[in-house]
Short mmCIF file of C-alpha atoms in Angstrom, two decimals:
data_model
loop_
_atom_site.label_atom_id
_atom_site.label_comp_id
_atom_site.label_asym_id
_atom_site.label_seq_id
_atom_site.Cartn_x
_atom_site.Cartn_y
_atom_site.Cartn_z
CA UNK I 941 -18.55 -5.35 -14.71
CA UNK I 942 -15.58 -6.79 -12.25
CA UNK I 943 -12.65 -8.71 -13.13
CA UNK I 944 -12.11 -12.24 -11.15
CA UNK I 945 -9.18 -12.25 -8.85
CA UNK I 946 -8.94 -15.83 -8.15
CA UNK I 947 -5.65 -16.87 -8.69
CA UNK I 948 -3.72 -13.65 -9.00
CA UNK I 949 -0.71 -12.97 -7.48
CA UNK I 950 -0.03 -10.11 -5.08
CA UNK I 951 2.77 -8.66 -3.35
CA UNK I 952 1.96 -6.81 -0.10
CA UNK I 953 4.89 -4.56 1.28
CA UNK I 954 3.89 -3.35 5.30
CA UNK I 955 1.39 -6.71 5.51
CA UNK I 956 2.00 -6.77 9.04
CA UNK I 957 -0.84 -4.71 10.32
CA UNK I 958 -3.32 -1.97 9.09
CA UNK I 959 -3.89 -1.28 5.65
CA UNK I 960 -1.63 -4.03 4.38
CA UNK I 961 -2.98 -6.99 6.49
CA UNK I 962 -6.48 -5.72 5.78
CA UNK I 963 -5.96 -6.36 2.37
CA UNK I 964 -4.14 -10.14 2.47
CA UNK I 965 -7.10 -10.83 4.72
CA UNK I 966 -9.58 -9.48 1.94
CA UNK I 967 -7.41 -10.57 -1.43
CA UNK I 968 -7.59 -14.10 0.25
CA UNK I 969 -10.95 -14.24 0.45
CA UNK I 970 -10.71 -13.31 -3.80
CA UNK I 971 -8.69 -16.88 -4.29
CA UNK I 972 -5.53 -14.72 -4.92
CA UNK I 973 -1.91 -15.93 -4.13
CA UNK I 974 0.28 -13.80 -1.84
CA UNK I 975 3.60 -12.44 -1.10
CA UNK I 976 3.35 -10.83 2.62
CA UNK I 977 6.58 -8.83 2.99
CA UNK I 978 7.62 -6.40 6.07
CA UNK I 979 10.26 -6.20 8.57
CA UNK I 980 7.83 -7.95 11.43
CA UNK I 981 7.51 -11.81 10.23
CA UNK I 982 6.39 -13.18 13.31
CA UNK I 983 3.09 -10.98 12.57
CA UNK I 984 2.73 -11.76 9.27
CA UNK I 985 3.22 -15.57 9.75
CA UNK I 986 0.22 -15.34 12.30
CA UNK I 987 -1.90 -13.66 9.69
CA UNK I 988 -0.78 -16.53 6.97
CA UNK I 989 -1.72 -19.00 9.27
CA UNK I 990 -5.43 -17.75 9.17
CA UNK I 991 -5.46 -17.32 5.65
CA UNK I 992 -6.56 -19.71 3.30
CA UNK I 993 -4.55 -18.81 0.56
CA UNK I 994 -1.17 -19.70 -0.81
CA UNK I 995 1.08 -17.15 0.73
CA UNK I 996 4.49 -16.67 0.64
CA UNK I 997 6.45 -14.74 3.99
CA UNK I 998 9.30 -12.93 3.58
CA UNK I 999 10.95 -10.23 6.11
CA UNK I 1000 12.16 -7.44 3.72
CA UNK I 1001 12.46 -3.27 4.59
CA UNK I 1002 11.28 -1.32 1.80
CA UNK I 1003 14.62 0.87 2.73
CA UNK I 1004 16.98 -2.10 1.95
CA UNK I 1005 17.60 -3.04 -1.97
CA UNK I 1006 18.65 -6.51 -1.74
CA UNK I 1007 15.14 -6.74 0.07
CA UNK I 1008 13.55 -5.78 -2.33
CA UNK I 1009 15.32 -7.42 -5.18
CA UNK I 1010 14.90 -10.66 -3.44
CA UNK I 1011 11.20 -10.30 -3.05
CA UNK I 1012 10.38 -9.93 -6.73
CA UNK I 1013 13.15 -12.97 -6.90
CA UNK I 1014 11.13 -15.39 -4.40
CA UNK I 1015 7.58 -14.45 -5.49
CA UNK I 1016 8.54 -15.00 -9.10
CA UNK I 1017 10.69 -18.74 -8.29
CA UNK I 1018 7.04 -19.60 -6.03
CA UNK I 1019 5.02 -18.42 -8.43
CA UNK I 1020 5.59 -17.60 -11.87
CA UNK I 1021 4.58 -14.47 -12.53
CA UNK I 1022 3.52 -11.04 -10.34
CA UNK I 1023 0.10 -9.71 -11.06
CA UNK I 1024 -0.24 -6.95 -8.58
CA UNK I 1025 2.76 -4.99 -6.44
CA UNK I 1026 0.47 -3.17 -3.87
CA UNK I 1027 3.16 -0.83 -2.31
CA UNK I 1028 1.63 -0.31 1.29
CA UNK I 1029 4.84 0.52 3.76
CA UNK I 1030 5.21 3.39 5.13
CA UNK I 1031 5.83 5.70 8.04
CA UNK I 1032 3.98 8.65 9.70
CA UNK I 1033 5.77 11.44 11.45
CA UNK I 1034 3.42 14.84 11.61
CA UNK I 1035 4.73 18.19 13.85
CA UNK I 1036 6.56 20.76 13.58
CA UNK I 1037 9.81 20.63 11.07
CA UNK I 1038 11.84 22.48 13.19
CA UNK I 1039 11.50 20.55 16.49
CA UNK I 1040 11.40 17.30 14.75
CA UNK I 1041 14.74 14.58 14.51
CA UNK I 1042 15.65 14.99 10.55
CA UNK I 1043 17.33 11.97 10.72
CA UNK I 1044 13.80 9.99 11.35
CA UNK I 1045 12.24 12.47 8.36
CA UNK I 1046 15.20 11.16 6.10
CA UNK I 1047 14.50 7.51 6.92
CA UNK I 1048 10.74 8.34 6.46
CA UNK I 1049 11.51 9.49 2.75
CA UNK I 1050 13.35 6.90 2.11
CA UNK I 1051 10.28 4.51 3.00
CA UNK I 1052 7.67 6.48 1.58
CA UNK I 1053 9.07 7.57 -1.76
CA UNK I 1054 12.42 5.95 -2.22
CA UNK I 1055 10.70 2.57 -1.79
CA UNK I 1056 7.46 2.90 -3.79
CA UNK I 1057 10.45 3.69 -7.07
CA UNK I 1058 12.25 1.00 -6.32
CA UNK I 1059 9.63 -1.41 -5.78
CA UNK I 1060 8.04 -0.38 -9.08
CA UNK I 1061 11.15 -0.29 -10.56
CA UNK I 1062 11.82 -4.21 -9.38
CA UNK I 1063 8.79 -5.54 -10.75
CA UNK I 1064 7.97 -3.79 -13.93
CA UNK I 1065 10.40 -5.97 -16.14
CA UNK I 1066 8.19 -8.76 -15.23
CA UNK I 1067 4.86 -6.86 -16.09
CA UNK I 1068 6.50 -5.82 -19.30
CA UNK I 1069 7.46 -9.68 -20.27
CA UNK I 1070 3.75 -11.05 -19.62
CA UNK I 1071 2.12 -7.82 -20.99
CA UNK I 1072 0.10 -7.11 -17.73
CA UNK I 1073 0.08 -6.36 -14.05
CA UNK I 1074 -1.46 -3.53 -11.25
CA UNK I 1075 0.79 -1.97 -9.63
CA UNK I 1076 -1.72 -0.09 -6.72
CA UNK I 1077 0.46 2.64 -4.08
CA UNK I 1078 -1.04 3.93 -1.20
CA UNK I 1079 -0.77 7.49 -0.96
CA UNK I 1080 -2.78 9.77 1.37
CA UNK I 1081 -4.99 12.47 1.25
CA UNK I 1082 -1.64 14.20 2.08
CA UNK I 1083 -0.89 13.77 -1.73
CA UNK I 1084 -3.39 15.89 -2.75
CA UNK I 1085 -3.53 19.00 0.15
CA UNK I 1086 -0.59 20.59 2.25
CA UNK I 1087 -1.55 19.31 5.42
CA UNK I 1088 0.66 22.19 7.88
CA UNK I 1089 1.30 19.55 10.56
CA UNK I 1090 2.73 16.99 8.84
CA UNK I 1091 5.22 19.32 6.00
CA UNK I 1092 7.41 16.18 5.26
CA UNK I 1093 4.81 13.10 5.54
CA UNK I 1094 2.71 15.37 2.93
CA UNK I 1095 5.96 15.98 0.92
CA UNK I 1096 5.98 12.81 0.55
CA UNK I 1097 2.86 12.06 -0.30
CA UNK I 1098 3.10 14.53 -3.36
CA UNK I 1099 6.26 12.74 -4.76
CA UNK I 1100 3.76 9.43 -4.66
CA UNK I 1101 0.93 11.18 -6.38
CA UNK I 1102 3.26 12.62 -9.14
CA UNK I 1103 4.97 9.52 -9.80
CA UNK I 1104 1.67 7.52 -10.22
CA UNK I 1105 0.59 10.07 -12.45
CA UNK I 1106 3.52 9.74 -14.76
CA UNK I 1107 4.84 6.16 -14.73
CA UNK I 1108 1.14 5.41 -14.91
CA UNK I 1109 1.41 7.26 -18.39
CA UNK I 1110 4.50 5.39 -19.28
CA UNK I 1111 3.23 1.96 -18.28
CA UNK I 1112 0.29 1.58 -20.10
CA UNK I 1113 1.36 0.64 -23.28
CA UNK I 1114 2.53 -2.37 -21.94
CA UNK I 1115 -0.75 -3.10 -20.36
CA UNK I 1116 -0.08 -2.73 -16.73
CA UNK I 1117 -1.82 0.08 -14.77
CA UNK I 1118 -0.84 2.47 -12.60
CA UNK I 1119 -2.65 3.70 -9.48
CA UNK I 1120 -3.20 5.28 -6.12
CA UNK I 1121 -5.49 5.33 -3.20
CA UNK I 1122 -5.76 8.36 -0.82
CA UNK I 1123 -6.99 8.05 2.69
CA UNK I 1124 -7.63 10.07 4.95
CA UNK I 1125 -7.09 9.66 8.63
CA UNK I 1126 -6.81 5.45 9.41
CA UNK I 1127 -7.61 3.93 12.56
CA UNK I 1128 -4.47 1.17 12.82
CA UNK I 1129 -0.66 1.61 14.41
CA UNK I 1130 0.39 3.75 12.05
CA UNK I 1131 -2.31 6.54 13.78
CA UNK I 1132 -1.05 5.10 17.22
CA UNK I 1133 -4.40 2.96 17.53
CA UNK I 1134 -3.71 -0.99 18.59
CA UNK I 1135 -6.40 -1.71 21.00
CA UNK I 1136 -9.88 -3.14 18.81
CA UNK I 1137 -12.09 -0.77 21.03
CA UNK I 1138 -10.16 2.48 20.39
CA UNK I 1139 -10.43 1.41 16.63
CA UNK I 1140 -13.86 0.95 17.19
CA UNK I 1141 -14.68 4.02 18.85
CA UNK I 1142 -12.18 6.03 16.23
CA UNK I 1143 -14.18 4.58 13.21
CA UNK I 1144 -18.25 4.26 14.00
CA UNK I 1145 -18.41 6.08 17.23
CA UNK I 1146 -16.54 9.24 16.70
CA UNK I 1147 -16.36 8.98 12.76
CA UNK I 1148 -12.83 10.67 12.89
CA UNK I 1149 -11.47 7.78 11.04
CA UNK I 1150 -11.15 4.93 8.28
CA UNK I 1151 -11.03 1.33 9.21
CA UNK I 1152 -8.07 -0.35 7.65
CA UNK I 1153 -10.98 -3.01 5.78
CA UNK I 1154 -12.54 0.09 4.31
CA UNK I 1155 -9.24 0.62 2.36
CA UNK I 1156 -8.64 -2.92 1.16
CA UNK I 1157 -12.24 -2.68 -0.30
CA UNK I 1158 -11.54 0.30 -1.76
CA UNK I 1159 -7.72 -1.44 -3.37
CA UNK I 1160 -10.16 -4.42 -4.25
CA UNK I 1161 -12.84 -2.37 -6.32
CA UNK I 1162 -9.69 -0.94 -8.20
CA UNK I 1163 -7.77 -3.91 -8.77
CA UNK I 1164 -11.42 -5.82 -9.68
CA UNK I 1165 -12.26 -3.07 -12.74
CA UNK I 1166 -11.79 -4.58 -16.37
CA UNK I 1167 -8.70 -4.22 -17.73
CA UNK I 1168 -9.56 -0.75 -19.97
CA UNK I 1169 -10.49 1.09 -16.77
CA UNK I 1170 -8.01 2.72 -14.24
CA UNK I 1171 -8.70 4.44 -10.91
CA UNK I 1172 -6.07 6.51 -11.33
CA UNK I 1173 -6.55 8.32 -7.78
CA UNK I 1174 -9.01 7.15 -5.21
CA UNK I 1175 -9.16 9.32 -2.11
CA UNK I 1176 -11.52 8.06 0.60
CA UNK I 1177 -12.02 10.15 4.09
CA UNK I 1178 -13.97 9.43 7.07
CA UNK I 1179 -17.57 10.87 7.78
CA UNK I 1180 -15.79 13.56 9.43
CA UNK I 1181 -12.88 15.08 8.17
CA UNK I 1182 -10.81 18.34 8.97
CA UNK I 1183 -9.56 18.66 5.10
#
């Protein structure tokens, strides 16, 4: 059994490229309405322009609070309610602690796990009035494993996991769920891939990696489930994997 998407609304935070422009190109195709929201607009207004969709562009950094406020602001004033907060930005920064800039780690928290909270935070009082929503993070397979070359990105990571496990727990009385997928390895600029052959070779040649469309299906299939069923934690990993 799936649940229709058609005319749900969806924030996207990092829409811009990868995983989060992957899945306004996929949740468009579902008849859902759209909030794309990152710091580069000129990207995302090129991707709204192919999408048939009703889609709302904002610039916003997930490290900025009046960003954030004023996205839940906007989406709600265009469309009257939020049905899904897909919380997608983030940064990568792997090596080794010591030699590494702990300024950039500090920003990188503040994206990864600083951001997710608040952009929960933002939208749940709207969830809570209409007695529904999704509100999907991605995590990484990080979450789940201590990856040793990346000891903050996978510190991260495990702050996601365990705050999906417990506002999930929280939430669902009020009839919105809670949940997180967990890639592996993703071909896209976050992995330092741009060029369409390199992503090619990355995902079917060499196996090594995800294509970013492999996680929007997977962030469809969860979102699409009837309302009594959460994914809690999906991890998905490429054929060949080193964890």
């Amino acid at each position: 059994m799936t649940k229709s998407m058609a005319g749900k609304v969806v924030i996207i935070t990092g829409a811009s490229s990868g995983i989060g422009a992957a899945c306004a190109r996929l949740l468009s195709e579902q008849g859902c309405k759209l909030t794309l929201a990152a710091r580069s607009k000129d990207k995302m207004q090129a991707l709204a322009d192919e999408l048939d969709s009703d889609s709302l562009v904002l610039r916003a950094d997930m490290t900025a609070h009046a960003d954030i406020d004023n996205m839940i602001a906007r989406t709600l004033h265009r469309f009257g309610r939020i049905d899904v907060l897909l919380a997608n930005a983030g940064q990568y920064i792997p090596g080794p602690f010591a030699d590494g800039d702990i300024q950039a780690y500090a920003t990188m928290l503040r994206l990864n796990v600083d951001g997710v909270l608040r952009c929960a935070h933002a939208v749940l009082p709207s969830m809570q009035a209409q007695g529904s929503g999704d509100i999907v993070v991605t995590s990484s397979i990080s979450g789940h494993i201590d990856i040793v070359g990346e000891p903050v990105y996978s510190a991260s990571k495990h702050a996601v996991q365990t705050f999906v496990h417990t506002l999930r727990r929280q939430a669902a009385k009020d009839g919105i769920r809670v949940m997180s997928v967990a890639p592996g390895p993703v071909a896209n600029p976050m992995q330092g891939l741009y060029d369409a052959d390199e992503i090619r070779r990355a995902v079917e040649d060499k196996g090594s990696h995800l294509a970013s469309e492999d996680c929007a299906e997977a962030i469809l299939f969860m979102l699409s489930r009837p309302p009594h069923v959460t994914i809690r934690d999906l991890v998905i990993l490429p054929q060949i994997n080193r964890v």
